[in-house]
Short mmCIF file of C-alpha atoms in Angstrom, two decimals:
data_model
loop_
_atom_site.label_atom_id
_atom_site.label_comp_id
_atom_site.label_asym_id
_atom_site.label_seq_id
_atom_site.Cartn_x
_atom_site.Cartn_y
_atom_site.Cartn_z
CA UNK A 1 -71.27 10.36 -23.20
CA UNK A 2 -72.20 12.82 -25.95
CA UNK A 3 -74.40 11.25 -28.62
CA UNK A 4 -73.78 12.09 -32.26
CA UNK A 5 -76.86 13.54 -33.99
CA UNK A 6 -78.51 11.03 -36.24
CA UNK A 7 -78.45 11.78 -39.91
CA UNK A 8 -81.95 12.44 -41.29
CA UNK A 9 -83.26 9.28 -42.88
CA UNK A 10 -84.19 11.06 -46.13
CA UNK A 11 -80.60 12.22 -46.73
CA UNK A 12 -78.61 9.84 -48.88
CA UNK A 13 -75.29 8.69 -47.35
CA UNK A 14 -72.38 10.96 -48.31
CA UNK A 15 -74.63 13.82 -49.34
CA UNK A 16 -74.68 17.00 -47.22
CA UNK A 17 -77.86 17.99 -45.48
CA UNK A 18 -79.68 20.92 -46.89
CA UNK A 19 -79.09 24.03 -44.85
CA UNK A 20 -82.20 25.42 -43.21
CA UNK A 21 -83.30 28.92 -43.96
CA UNK A 22 -81.75 31.78 -41.92
CA UNK A 23 -78.26 32.25 -40.43
CA UNK A 24 -76.14 29.11 -40.37
CA UNK A 25 -75.67 27.51 -36.93
CA UNK A 26 -72.18 27.02 -35.44
CA UNK A 27 -70.26 24.33 -37.34
CA UNK A 28 -67.62 22.35 -35.41
CA UNK A 29 -65.94 20.76 -38.47
CA UNK A 30 -64.03 23.97 -39.28
CA UNK A 31 -62.45 24.09 -35.79
CA UNK A 32 -61.28 20.47 -35.96
CA UNK A 33 -59.85 21.07 -39.37
CA UNK A 34 -57.89 24.04 -38.11
CA UNK A 35 -56.42 21.98 -35.27
CA UNK A 36 -55.44 19.26 -37.73
CA UNK A 37 -53.69 21.74 -39.98
CA UNK A 38 -51.77 23.26 -37.09
CA UNK A 39 -50.78 19.80 -35.84
CA UNK A 40 -49.45 18.81 -39.25
CA UNK A 41 -47.50 22.07 -39.46
CA UNK A 42 -45.93 21.52 -36.02
CA UNK A 43 -44.98 17.95 -36.92
CA UNK A 44 -43.35 19.08 -40.16
CA UNK A 45 -41.48 21.84 -38.31
CA UNK A 46 -40.25 19.38 -35.66
CA UNK A 47 -39.08 17.00 -38.34
CA UNK A 48 -37.19 19.80 -40.09
CA UNK A 49 -35.56 20.81 -36.80
CA UNK A 50 -34.57 17.20 -36.07
CA UNK A 51 -33.12 16.73 -39.55
CA UNK A 52 -31.23 19.99 -39.19
CA UNK A 53 -29.85 18.92 -35.81
CA UNK A 54 -28.70 15.62 -37.25
CA UNK A 55 -26.89 17.42 -40.07
CA UNK A 56 -25.31 19.80 -37.55
CA UNK A 57 -24.12 16.97 -35.31
CA UNK A 58 -22.89 14.96 -38.25
CA UNK A 59 -20.96 17.93 -39.61
CA UNK A 60 -19.46 18.56 -36.12
CA UNK A 61 -18.38 15.07 -35.10
CA UNK A 62 -17.59 13.42 -38.41
CA UNK A 63 -14.67 14.75 -40.40
CA UNK A 64 -13.53 12.91 -43.47
CA UNK A 65 -10.10 11.30 -43.46
CA UNK A 66 -9.19 13.38 -46.50
CA UNK A 67 -9.97 16.58 -44.62
CA UNK A 68 -7.78 15.48 -41.69
CA UNK A 69 -4.90 14.82 -44.08
CA UNK A 70 -5.43 18.24 -45.65
CA UNK A 71 -5.35 19.98 -42.26
CA UNK A 72 -2.16 18.18 -41.24
CA UNK A 73 -0.51 19.01 -44.58
CA UNK A 74 -1.49 22.66 -44.17
CA UNK A 75 0.00 22.79 -40.66
CA UNK A 76 3.22 21.10 -41.74
CA UNK A 77 3.53 23.48 -44.69
CA UNK A 78 3.08 26.41 -42.31
CA UNK A 79 5.86 25.09 -40.03
CA UNK A 80 3.53 24.05 -37.19
CA UNK A 81 4.61 20.90 -35.33
CA UNK A 82 2.12 18.03 -35.36
CA UNK A 83 2.54 15.61 -32.42
CA UNK A 84 2.15 11.92 -33.09
CA UNK A 85 -0.48 10.14 -30.98
CA UNK A 86 1.05 8.65 -27.82
CA UNK A 87 0.11 5.11 -28.79
CA UNK A 88 2.12 5.44 -31.99
CA UNK A 89 5.31 6.32 -30.13
CA UNK A 90 7.85 3.53 -29.69
CA UNK A 91 9.21 3.75 -26.15
CA UNK A 92 11.50 0.73 -26.38
CA UNK A 93 15.19 1.37 -27.08
CA UNK A 94 17.00 0.80 -30.34
CA UNK A 95 18.88 -2.40 -29.55
CA UNK A 96 22.56 -2.87 -30.11
CA UNK A 97 22.96 -6.36 -31.66
CA UNK A 98 23.88 -9.03 -29.13
CA UNK A 99 27.06 -9.86 -31.03
CA UNK A 100 28.29 -6.30 -30.49
CA UNK A 101 27.60 -6.11 -26.76
CA UNK A 102 30.43 -6.12 -24.23
CA UNK A 103 30.12 -7.18 -20.59
CA UNK A 104 29.22 -4.41 -18.16
CA UNK A 105 32.25 -2.85 -16.42
CA UNK A 106 33.62 -5.04 -13.64
CA UNK A 107 33.20 -2.26 -11.07
CA UNK A 108 29.47 -1.97 -11.78
CA UNK A 109 27.28 -3.46 -9.03
CA UNK A 110 24.09 -5.18 -10.17
CA UNK A 111 22.89 -7.13 -7.10
CA UNK A 112 22.36 -6.05 -3.47
CA UNK A 113 20.36 -7.33 -0.52
CA UNK A 114 17.42 -5.40 0.97
CA UNK A 115 17.18 -2.60 1.92
CA UNK A 116 20.24 -1.65 -0.13
CA UNK A 117 20.07 -0.60 -3.78
CA UNK A 118 22.88 -1.02 -6.33
CA UNK A 119 24.34 2.38 -7.32
CA UNK A 120 22.84 4.14 -10.36
CA UNK A 121 24.34 3.01 -13.68
CA UNK A 122 26.43 5.80 -15.18
CA UNK A 123 27.21 4.31 -18.60
CA UNK A 124 25.19 5.22 -21.69
CA UNK A 125 25.90 2.18 -23.87
CA UNK A 126 24.08 -1.14 -23.65
CA UNK A 127 25.95 -4.06 -22.09
CA UNK A 128 25.70 -7.65 -20.90
CA UNK A 129 24.73 -7.88 -17.22
CA UNK A 130 25.52 -11.22 -15.57
CA UNK A 131 23.39 -12.18 -12.55
CA UNK A 132 23.63 -15.57 -10.81
CA UNK A 133 21.06 -16.64 -8.24
CA UNK A 134 20.89 -19.65 -5.98
CA UNK A 135 17.66 -21.02 -4.50
CA UNK A 136 17.43 -21.39 -0.73
CA UNK A 137 15.08 -23.38 1.51
CA UNK A 138 15.60 -22.54 5.18
CA UNK A 139 13.92 -22.01 8.52
CA UNK A 140 13.64 -18.24 9.12
CA UNK A 141 12.56 -16.04 12.03
CA UNK A 142 9.71 -14.03 10.49
CA UNK A 143 8.92 -12.39 13.85
CA UNK A 144 12.24 -12.27 15.69
CA UNK A 145 10.77 -10.47 18.71
CA UNK A 146 8.31 -13.24 19.54
CA UNK A 147 10.30 -16.13 18.08
CA UNK A 148 7.96 -17.19 15.26
CA UNK A 149 9.85 -19.32 12.71
CA UNK A 150 8.69 -20.42 9.27
CA UNK A 151 10.18 -22.45 6.43
CA UNK A 152 10.91 -19.87 3.75
CA UNK A 153 12.00 -20.46 0.19
CA UNK A 154 13.81 -17.70 -1.64
CA UNK A 155 16.61 -16.40 -3.82
CA UNK A 156 20.12 -15.23 -2.99
CA UNK A 157 23.16 -14.04 -4.89
CA UNK A 158 25.12 -17.17 -5.74
CA UNK A 159 28.30 -15.41 -4.61
CA UNK A 160 26.86 -14.38 -1.20
CA UNK A 161 26.62 -17.31 1.16
CA UNK A 162 25.90 -15.03 4.13
CA UNK A 163 22.21 -14.69 3.25
CA UNK A 164 20.08 -17.32 4.93
CA UNK A 165 16.43 -16.63 4.11
CA UNK A 166 16.53 -15.15 0.60
CA UNK A 167 13.24 -13.40 1.48
CA UNK A 168 12.93 -10.98 -0.20
CA UNK A 169 15.34 -11.93 -2.92
CA UNK A 170 18.15 -9.52 -3.85
CA UNK A 171 17.53 -6.41 -5.89
CA UNK A 172 18.80 -6.55 -9.47
CA UNK A 173 19.74 -3.34 -11.31
CA UNK A 174 20.32 -3.02 -15.05
CA UNK A 175 19.82 -0.40 -17.76
CA UNK A 176 17.20 -0.35 -20.49
CA UNK A 177 18.54 -2.13 -23.57
CA UNK A 178 20.91 -4.29 -21.53
CA UNK A 179 21.09 -8.03 -22.08
CA UNK A 180 20.42 -9.78 -18.75
CA UNK A 181 22.25 -13.09 -18.67
CA UNK A 182 20.53 -14.80 -15.75
CA UNK A 183 21.69 -18.06 -14.16
CA UNK A 184 19.49 -19.95 -11.67
CA UNK A 185 20.88 -22.84 -9.62
CA UNK A 186 18.87 -25.17 -7.41
CA UNK A 187 21.29 -26.82 -4.93
CA UNK A 188 21.14 -30.58 -4.62
CA UNK A 189 20.14 -30.34 -0.95
CA UNK A 190 16.80 -28.64 -1.68
CA UNK A 191 13.50 -30.50 -1.81
CA UNK A 192 11.47 -28.51 -4.35
CA UNK A 193 11.74 -27.58 -8.05
CA UNK A 194 11.68 -23.81 -8.59
CA UNK A 195 11.96 -21.22 -11.35
CA UNK A 196 11.75 -17.44 -11.78
CA UNK A 197 9.26 -15.15 -13.54
CA UNK A 198 10.93 -11.76 -13.99
CA UNK A 199 8.27 -9.14 -14.76
CA UNK A 200 10.95 -7.12 -16.57
CA UNK A 201 11.52 -9.92 -19.10
CA UNK A 202 9.69 -10.28 -22.42
CA UNK A 203 9.58 -14.04 -23.04
CA UNK A 204 7.52 -17.08 -22.13
CA UNK A 205 6.39 -16.67 -18.53
CA UNK A 206 8.94 -13.92 -17.94
CA UNK A 207 11.60 -16.63 -18.19
CA UNK A 208 9.75 -19.11 -15.98
CA UNK A 209 9.28 -21.70 -18.72
CA UNK A 210 13.03 -21.98 -19.30
CA UNK A 211 14.32 -21.67 -15.73
CA UNK A 212 12.46 -24.55 -14.09
CA UNK A 213 15.16 -26.42 -12.19
CA UNK A 214 14.94 -29.47 -9.97
CA UNK A 215 17.38 -29.82 -7.06
CA UNK A 216 20.87 -30.24 -8.51
CA UNK A 217 20.07 -28.43 -11.79
CA UNK A 218 21.05 -25.05 -13.32
CA UNK A 219 19.39 -23.01 -16.08
CA UNK A 220 20.50 -19.91 -17.99
CA UNK A 221 18.45 -17.39 -19.98
CA UNK A 222 19.36 -14.20 -21.86
CA UNK A 223 16.74 -11.44 -22.03
CA UNK A 224 16.74 -7.83 -23.20
CA UNK A 225 15.50 -5.11 -20.88
CA UNK A 226 12.94 -3.34 -23.07
CA UNK A 227 11.12 -1.12 -20.55
CA UNK A 228 12.47 0.90 -17.63
CA UNK A 229 10.85 0.64 -14.22
CA UNK A 230 10.76 -1.29 -10.95
CA UNK A 231 9.45 -4.81 -11.49
CA UNK A 232 8.63 -7.80 -9.31
CA UNK A 233 10.09 -11.25 -9.82
CA UNK A 234 8.80 -14.46 -8.21
CA UNK A 235 8.68 -18.23 -8.45
CA UNK A 236 6.01 -19.62 -10.78
CA UNK A 237 6.57 -23.34 -10.24
CA UNK A 238 4.17 -25.95 -8.92
CA UNK A 239 1.65 -24.52 -6.47
CA UNK A 240 2.54 -20.92 -7.39
CA UNK A 241 0.66 -19.24 -4.50
CA UNK A 242 2.45 -21.46 -1.96
CA UNK A 243 5.88 -20.72 -3.44
CA UNK A 244 5.27 -16.97 -3.28
CA UNK A 245 3.71 -17.20 0.19
CA UNK A 246 6.88 -18.91 1.40
CA UNK A 247 8.98 -15.93 0.30
CA UNK A 248 10.00 -16.42 -3.32
CA UNK A 249 9.92 -12.84 -4.59
CA UNK A 250 12.04 -9.76 -5.13
CA UNK A 251 12.56 -6.73 -7.35
CA UNK A 252 14.44 -5.83 -10.52
CA UNK A 253 15.13 -2.20 -11.39
CA UNK A 254 15.70 -1.17 -15.00
CA UNK A 255 17.10 2.36 -15.33
CA UNK A 256 15.78 4.53 -18.20
CA UNK A 257 18.08 5.87 -20.91
CA UNK A 258 17.68 9.35 -19.39
CA UNK A 259 18.42 8.86 -15.69
CA UNK A 260 16.03 10.05 -13.00
CA UNK A 261 17.03 13.18 -11.05
CA UNK A 262 19.66 12.23 -8.49
CA UNK A 263 18.64 11.14 -4.98
CA UNK A 264 20.82 11.30 -1.86
CA UNK A 265 19.74 7.88 -0.56
CA UNK A 266 18.05 4.93 -2.24
CA UNK A 267 16.22 2.05 -0.54
CA UNK A 268 14.69 -1.25 -1.65
CA UNK A 269 11.48 -2.22 0.17
CA UNK A 270 9.23 -5.21 -0.51
CA UNK A 271 5.80 -5.73 1.08
CA UNK A 272 4.53 -9.28 1.43
CA UNK A 273 2.18 -11.53 3.39
CA UNK A 274 2.60 -14.65 5.51
CA UNK A 275 -0.21 -17.17 6.02
CA UNK A 276 0.74 -19.23 9.04
CA UNK A 277 -1.03 -21.78 11.23
CA UNK A 278 -0.11 -19.78 14.35
CA UNK A 279 1.56 -16.58 15.54
CA UNK A 280 2.86 -18.19 18.75
CA UNK A 281 6.58 -18.67 19.38
CA UNK A 282 8.09 -21.68 17.66
CA UNK A 283 8.00 -23.24 14.21
CA UNK A 284 4.74 -22.61 12.31
CA UNK A 285 3.49 -23.99 9.01
CA UNK A 286 1.75 -22.61 5.93
CA UNK A 287 -2.04 -22.29 6.28
CA UNK A 288 -3.09 -23.07 2.71
CA UNK A 289 -6.79 -22.40 3.41
CA UNK A 290 -6.02 -18.93 4.80
CA UNK A 291 -3.93 -18.29 1.68
CA UNK A 292 -6.91 -19.08 -0.56
CA UNK A 293 -9.25 -16.99 1.59
CA UNK A 294 -6.75 -14.08 1.56
CA UNK A 295 -6.51 -13.87 5.37
CA UNK A 296 -2.82 -13.26 6.16
CA UNK A 297 -1.52 -13.60 9.72
CA UNK A 298 1.33 -11.17 8.98
CA UNK A 299 1.90 -8.35 6.49
CA UNK A 300 5.55 -7.29 6.55
CA UNK A 301 8.25 -5.22 4.90
CA UNK A 302 11.43 -6.96 3.68
CA UNK A 303 10.54 -10.45 4.79
CA UNK A 304 9.97 -10.16 8.54
CA UNK A 305 8.44 -8.03 11.27
CA UNK A 306 10.85 -5.28 12.29
CA UNK A 307 13.08 -5.70 9.21
CA UNK A 308 13.23 -1.89 8.69
CA UNK A 309 12.24 -0.69 12.17
CA UNK A 310 13.94 -0.40 15.56
CA UNK A 311 17.67 -1.04 15.22
CA UNK A 312 17.09 -1.67 11.49
CA UNK A 313 15.48 1.73 10.81
CA UNK A 314 16.50 3.41 7.55
CA UNK A 315 18.72 6.44 8.15
CA UNK A 316 18.71 9.76 6.26
CA UNK A 317 19.74 13.34 7.07
CA UNK A 318 17.76 16.56 7.08
CA UNK A 319 17.78 17.84 3.50
CA UNK A 320 18.20 14.41 1.92
CA UNK A 321 16.03 13.24 -0.94
CA UNK A 322 15.35 9.56 -0.22
CA UNK A 323 14.15 7.34 -3.06
CA UNK A 324 12.26 4.09 -2.42
CA UNK A 325 12.00 1.33 -4.99
CA UNK A 326 8.94 -0.44 -3.61
CA UNK A 327 7.53 -3.80 -4.73
CA UNK A 328 4.25 -5.27 -3.50
CA UNK A 329 4.88 -9.00 -3.71
CA UNK A 330 1.42 -9.73 -2.32
CA UNK A 331 0.42 -12.47 -2.71
CA UNK A 332 -3.12 -11.12 -2.44
CA UNK A 333 -3.46 -7.61 -1.00
CA UNK A 334 -3.02 -4.22 -2.62
CA UNK A 335 -0.75 -1.90 -0.67
CA UNK A 336 -1.64 1.64 0.44
CA UNK A 337 1.93 2.90 0.85
CA UNK A 338 2.09 5.96 3.10
CA UNK A 339 4.75 7.89 5.06
CA UNK A 340 3.25 9.01 8.40
CA UNK A 341 4.68 12.44 9.17
CA UNK A 342 5.75 13.25 5.60
CA UNK A 343 4.65 13.14 1.96
CA UNK A 344 5.74 11.48 -1.23
CA UNK A 345 7.46 14.40 -2.91
CA UNK A 346 7.44 12.50 -6.21
CA UNK A 347 5.62 9.31 -7.27
CA UNK A 348 6.20 7.32 -10.44
CA UNK A 349 2.95 5.30 -10.43
CA UNK A 350 3.26 1.56 -11.05
CA UNK A 351 7.04 2.04 -11.18
CA UNK A 352 6.74 3.26 -14.78
CA UNK A 353 9.80 5.49 -15.11
CA UNK A 354 8.73 6.89 -18.49
CA UNK A 355 5.70 8.48 -16.81
CA UNK A 356 5.53 12.03 -15.48
CA UNK A 357 5.74 11.79 -11.67
CA UNK A 358 2.90 12.87 -9.40
CA UNK A 359 4.08 15.55 -6.96
CA UNK A 360 3.06 15.86 -3.32
CA UNK A 361 1.05 12.65 -2.86
CA UNK A 362 0.01 11.35 0.56
CA UNK A 363 -0.68 7.67 -0.21
CA UNK A 364 0.02 5.68 -3.34
CA UNK A 365 -1.83 2.50 -4.29
CA UNK A 366 0.37 -0.42 -5.36
CA UNK A 367 -1.40 -3.52 -6.70
CA UNK A 368 -0.26 -7.02 -5.83
CA UNK A 369 2.51 -7.91 -8.26
CA UNK A 370 3.26 -4.23 -8.93
CA UNK A 371 5.71 -1.59 -7.85
CA UNK A 372 6.20 2.12 -7.38
CA UNK A 373 9.11 4.54 -7.16
CA UNK A 374 8.64 7.28 -4.57
CA UNK A 375 10.76 10.12 -3.20
CA UNK A 376 10.45 11.83 0.16
CA UNK A 377 12.50 14.73 1.51
CA UNK A 378 13.78 14.86 5.07
CA UNK A 379 12.68 18.35 6.09
CA UNK A 380 12.84 18.07 9.90
CA UNK A 381 14.35 15.58 12.36
CA UNK A 382 11.73 12.92 13.06
CA UNK A 383 10.88 9.27 12.66
CA UNK A 384 8.84 8.96 9.47
CA UNK A 385 6.70 5.82 9.77
CA UNK A 386 6.24 3.78 6.60
CA UNK A 387 2.98 1.82 6.62
CA UNK A 388 0.36 0.10 4.57
CA UNK A 389 -2.41 2.56 5.49
CA UNK A 390 -4.91 -0.26 5.79
CA UNK A 391 -3.70 0.23 9.33
CA UNK A 392 -4.54 -3.08 10.96
CA UNK A 393 -1.96 -4.53 8.58
CA UNK A 394 0.54 -2.10 10.09
CA UNK A 395 -0.31 -2.14 13.81
CA UNK A 396 -1.65 -5.69 14.11
CA UNK A 397 0.25 -7.60 11.41
CA UNK A 398 3.63 -5.89 11.09
CA UNK A 399 3.72 -3.64 8.00
CA UNK A 400 5.68 -0.87 9.71
CA UNK A 401 9.04 0.66 8.86
CA UNK A 402 10.94 3.68 10.15
CA UNK A 403 12.90 6.32 8.28
CA UNK A 404 14.95 8.14 10.91
CA UNK A 405 15.66 11.72 9.79
CA UNK A 406 18.69 13.12 11.61
CA UNK A 407 19.83 16.75 11.82
CA UNK A 408 18.96 20.24 12.95
CA UNK A 409 15.39 21.37 13.61
CA UNK A 410 13.67 23.81 11.27
CA UNK A 411 11.04 25.76 13.23
CA UNK A 412 9.80 27.40 10.02
CA UNK A 413 8.41 23.98 9.06
CA UNK A 414 7.57 22.39 12.40
CA UNK A 415 7.70 23.41 16.05
CA UNK A 416 6.01 22.08 19.17
CA UNK A 417 5.02 25.28 20.97
CA UNK A 418 3.21 23.60 23.85
CA UNK A 419 -0.33 24.07 25.10
CA UNK A 420 -1.60 27.37 26.44
CA UNK A 421 -0.76 27.38 30.16
CA UNK A 422 -3.67 26.70 32.50
CA UNK A 423 -4.16 28.48 35.84
CA UNK A 424 -2.17 26.79 38.54
CA UNK A 425 -4.11 25.10 41.31
CA UNK A 426 -2.64 24.54 44.74
CA UNK A 427 -1.35 21.02 45.06
CA UNK A 428 -2.47 18.88 47.95
CA UNK A 429 0.43 17.55 49.96
CA UNK A 430 1.20 14.00 48.95
CA UNK A 431 0.52 11.37 51.54
CA UNK A 432 3.63 9.83 53.01
CA UNK A 433 4.05 6.36 51.52
CA UNK A 434 3.53 3.44 53.88
CA UNK A 435 5.21 0.28 52.63
CA UNK A 436 5.09 1.85 49.14
CA UNK A 437 4.72 -0.32 46.05
CA UNK A 438 5.59 0.51 42.42
CA UNK A 439 3.96 -0.64 39.20
CA UNK A 440 5.40 -0.02 35.72
CA UNK A 441 3.21 0.47 32.66
CA UNK A 442 5.27 -1.67 30.28
CA UNK A 443 6.56 -0.85 26.77
CA UNK A 444 4.11 -1.86 24.00
CA UNK A 445 1.36 -2.33 26.58
CA UNK A 446 -0.95 -0.50 24.17
CA UNK A 447 -0.94 -3.56 21.84
CA UNK A 448 -4.61 -4.54 21.29
CA UNK A 449 -6.02 -7.69 22.84
CA UNK A 450 -9.50 -8.99 23.71
CA UNK A 451 -11.15 -7.22 26.65
CA UNK A 452 -11.97 -10.58 28.21
CA UNK A 453 -8.62 -12.28 27.60
CA UNK A 454 -8.27 -15.36 29.78
CA UNK A 455 -4.77 -14.35 30.94
CA UNK A 456 -5.66 -10.72 31.71
CA UNK A 457 -4.75 -10.97 35.41
CA UNK A 458 -2.12 -13.70 35.08
CA UNK A 459 1.56 -13.16 35.84
CA UNK A 460 2.49 -14.45 32.37
CA UNK A 461 -0.05 -12.33 30.44
CA UNK A 462 0.88 -11.99 26.74
CA UNK A 463 1.23 -9.21 25.76
CA UNK A 464 1.91 -7.86 29.25
CA UNK A 465 0.41 -4.53 30.34
CA UNK A 466 1.81 -3.93 33.83
CA UNK A 467 4.81 -5.17 35.76
CA UNK A 468 2.33 -6.52 38.35
CA UNK A 469 -1.15 -7.58 37.25
CA UNK A 470 -2.54 -8.38 40.72
CA UNK A 471 -0.93 -6.46 43.57
CA UNK A 472 -1.87 -7.38 47.17
CA UNK A 473 -1.12 -4.73 49.84
CA UNK A 474 -2.23 -3.85 53.40
CA UNK A 475 -4.45 -0.86 54.16
CA UNK A 476 -2.46 2.37 54.19
CA UNK A 477 -0.12 1.41 51.33
CA UNK A 478 0.73 3.97 48.67
CA UNK A 479 1.02 2.51 45.19
CA UNK A 480 2.87 4.43 42.47
CA UNK A 481 2.46 3.83 38.72
CA UNK A 482 5.02 5.01 36.15
CA UNK A 483 4.37 5.19 32.39
CA UNK A 484 7.34 3.40 30.82
CA UNK A 485 5.65 2.89 27.43
CA UNK A 486 7.59 5.01 24.86
CA UNK A 487 5.51 7.50 22.91
CA UNK A 488 2.19 6.42 24.45
CA UNK A 489 -0.30 8.18 26.74
CA UNK A 490 -2.04 6.10 29.41
CA UNK A 491 -4.27 6.49 32.46
CA UNK A 492 -4.64 4.56 35.70
CA UNK A 493 -8.41 4.65 36.24
CA UNK A 494 -10.31 2.56 38.78
CA UNK A 495 -13.49 0.87 37.62
CA UNK A 496 -15.45 2.17 40.63
CA UNK A 497 -14.17 5.76 40.33
CA UNK A 498 -12.00 5.69 43.49
CA UNK A 499 -8.92 7.04 41.69
CA UNK A 500 -7.95 8.40 38.29
CA UNK A 501 -4.49 9.54 37.25
CA UNK A 502 -5.62 11.58 34.27
CA UNK A 503 -3.51 11.36 31.13
CA UNK A 504 0.09 10.32 31.75
CA UNK A 505 2.80 10.99 29.17
CA UNK A 506 5.85 8.78 28.91
CA UNK A 507 7.83 9.11 32.16
CA UNK A 508 4.93 10.51 34.23
CA UNK A 509 4.04 8.94 37.59
CA UNK A 510 0.86 8.74 39.67
CA UNK A 511 0.40 7.65 43.30
CA UNK A 512 -2.62 6.72 45.39
CA UNK A 513 -2.85 5.69 49.05
CA UNK A 514 -5.36 2.93 49.79
CA UNK A 515 -7.11 3.64 53.12
CA UNK A 516 -9.89 1.07 52.86
CA UNK A 517 -9.84 -2.65 52.32
CA UNK A 518 -11.28 -4.02 49.11
CA UNK A 519 -10.54 -5.10 45.55
CA UNK A 520 -9.80 -2.28 43.13
CA UNK A 521 -9.77 -3.14 39.42
CA UNK A 522 -8.35 -0.45 37.15
CA UNK A 523 -7.76 0.10 33.42
CA UNK A 524 -6.40 2.60 30.87
CA UNK A 525 -9.12 4.75 29.25
CA UNK A 526 -7.43 5.05 25.81
CA UNK A 527 -6.58 1.32 25.86
CA UNK A 528 -9.35 -0.36 27.90
CA UNK A 529 -7.96 -3.87 27.38
CA UNK A 530 -5.14 -2.88 29.80
CA UNK A 531 -6.63 -4.18 33.10
CA UNK A 532 -5.13 -5.01 36.49
CA UNK A 533 -6.06 -5.14 40.19
CA UNK A 534 -4.97 -3.93 43.59
CA UNK A 535 -6.24 -6.09 46.49
CA UNK A 536 -6.16 -4.18 49.79
CA UNK A 537 -6.32 -6.31 52.94
CA UNK A 538 -7.62 -4.80 56.19
#
């Protein structure tokens, strides 16, 4: 450490030492003083810069209210339009007084069952729309193919006794500004009180508070349709999650004052979830714990597996614009609504028909309790597959629908040109079958199952993969396999490498002659849970 020189003892404190004779020695106090001066100057300069920056920012981001008014006045005086902020715009209609409203024309249809949609409303004046629902409690096949039945509760048009399940409830269609006069009847034979919360209604609980009806009772409400869009309705009585999980939901469409561009076909689709104690054939019950934990056993469109697939596929023609009014009834999951093999040409997010549509979307997110309006165009003949793109919900739990597009092909848009031809190799002559046997690869054999399923080699395997799971033949037998699974590619591949069919398209066949005794287990390489055996006896 540097020691400071001691002050001479004969120099009084505060008095400078007398300078010795000759040139003065270097004096460090002047250097320190210079540094101090420079430091002060820099600090002052920095402060001035900071103050200047604050003034600049303040002058940039803070404009007095008076100045804003002056600018607006100047623009108005110059004939320049000044748009009002969006949140100041009133988007609700000017209401015709109730006393002046007439009933909607008798020919106007306001209620249809899924997947049908009531025709667009052509009138321009507001009217009274009468809708009468009845509550139903019935046993319903929610998976008709496998025979799963479940006690559903739902809604149906009071004048349509043909509807059994009421799941989803009918679609209601009205026009913005209309007065919906809604009647809800709970038949005396039911066991539960119910009500209805219509998301399109402005009133306590969406009408739920005033429509609670015990068996044998009827309630009526009148509500104005203030906002256009596609809205969910559902029961909000008692254990609300259980009532919705049993099927008490549907959709109400409120047309805007300025109609949407016309569509060639319109469809009503509702996604929902079932929480059941089993997925085996027979009557199943509600699994209330699975409902709380949000673990559905089925996710379906329009109330049941296959409701808009297979023979129930939605039909459009090439060139058609198809419009879907989609509601996600939940109860718990968001939907990732996607058309495999097409696009949403137009999307009105959240079903808000006053919004500008998104064009050319691939997947639209629909929250539980929400809706969306989407258009697709049928450009080429195909089966467009509607799914929740959280794909296990589609392929494992049922959220699949089909839009069948019928008409002439358009090779400018899509054409299967085939693979580049490979050099032909001479084929070995096929061995003559000896006591030939045939095995069919069954439809839907691709359905996933555990690799170690206990019934894998049983005759009653569920789901079944092959027409014969364990085939016993003598040495010298030729076994032929045929792929009868529509739209799927399979292989017949032995575990020990003795034979391999390669990839087999639908309708392809493969044969192999067994010349040695033994047990030959085989599987499908794309779907390895598909296992079977050939036992060859010597």
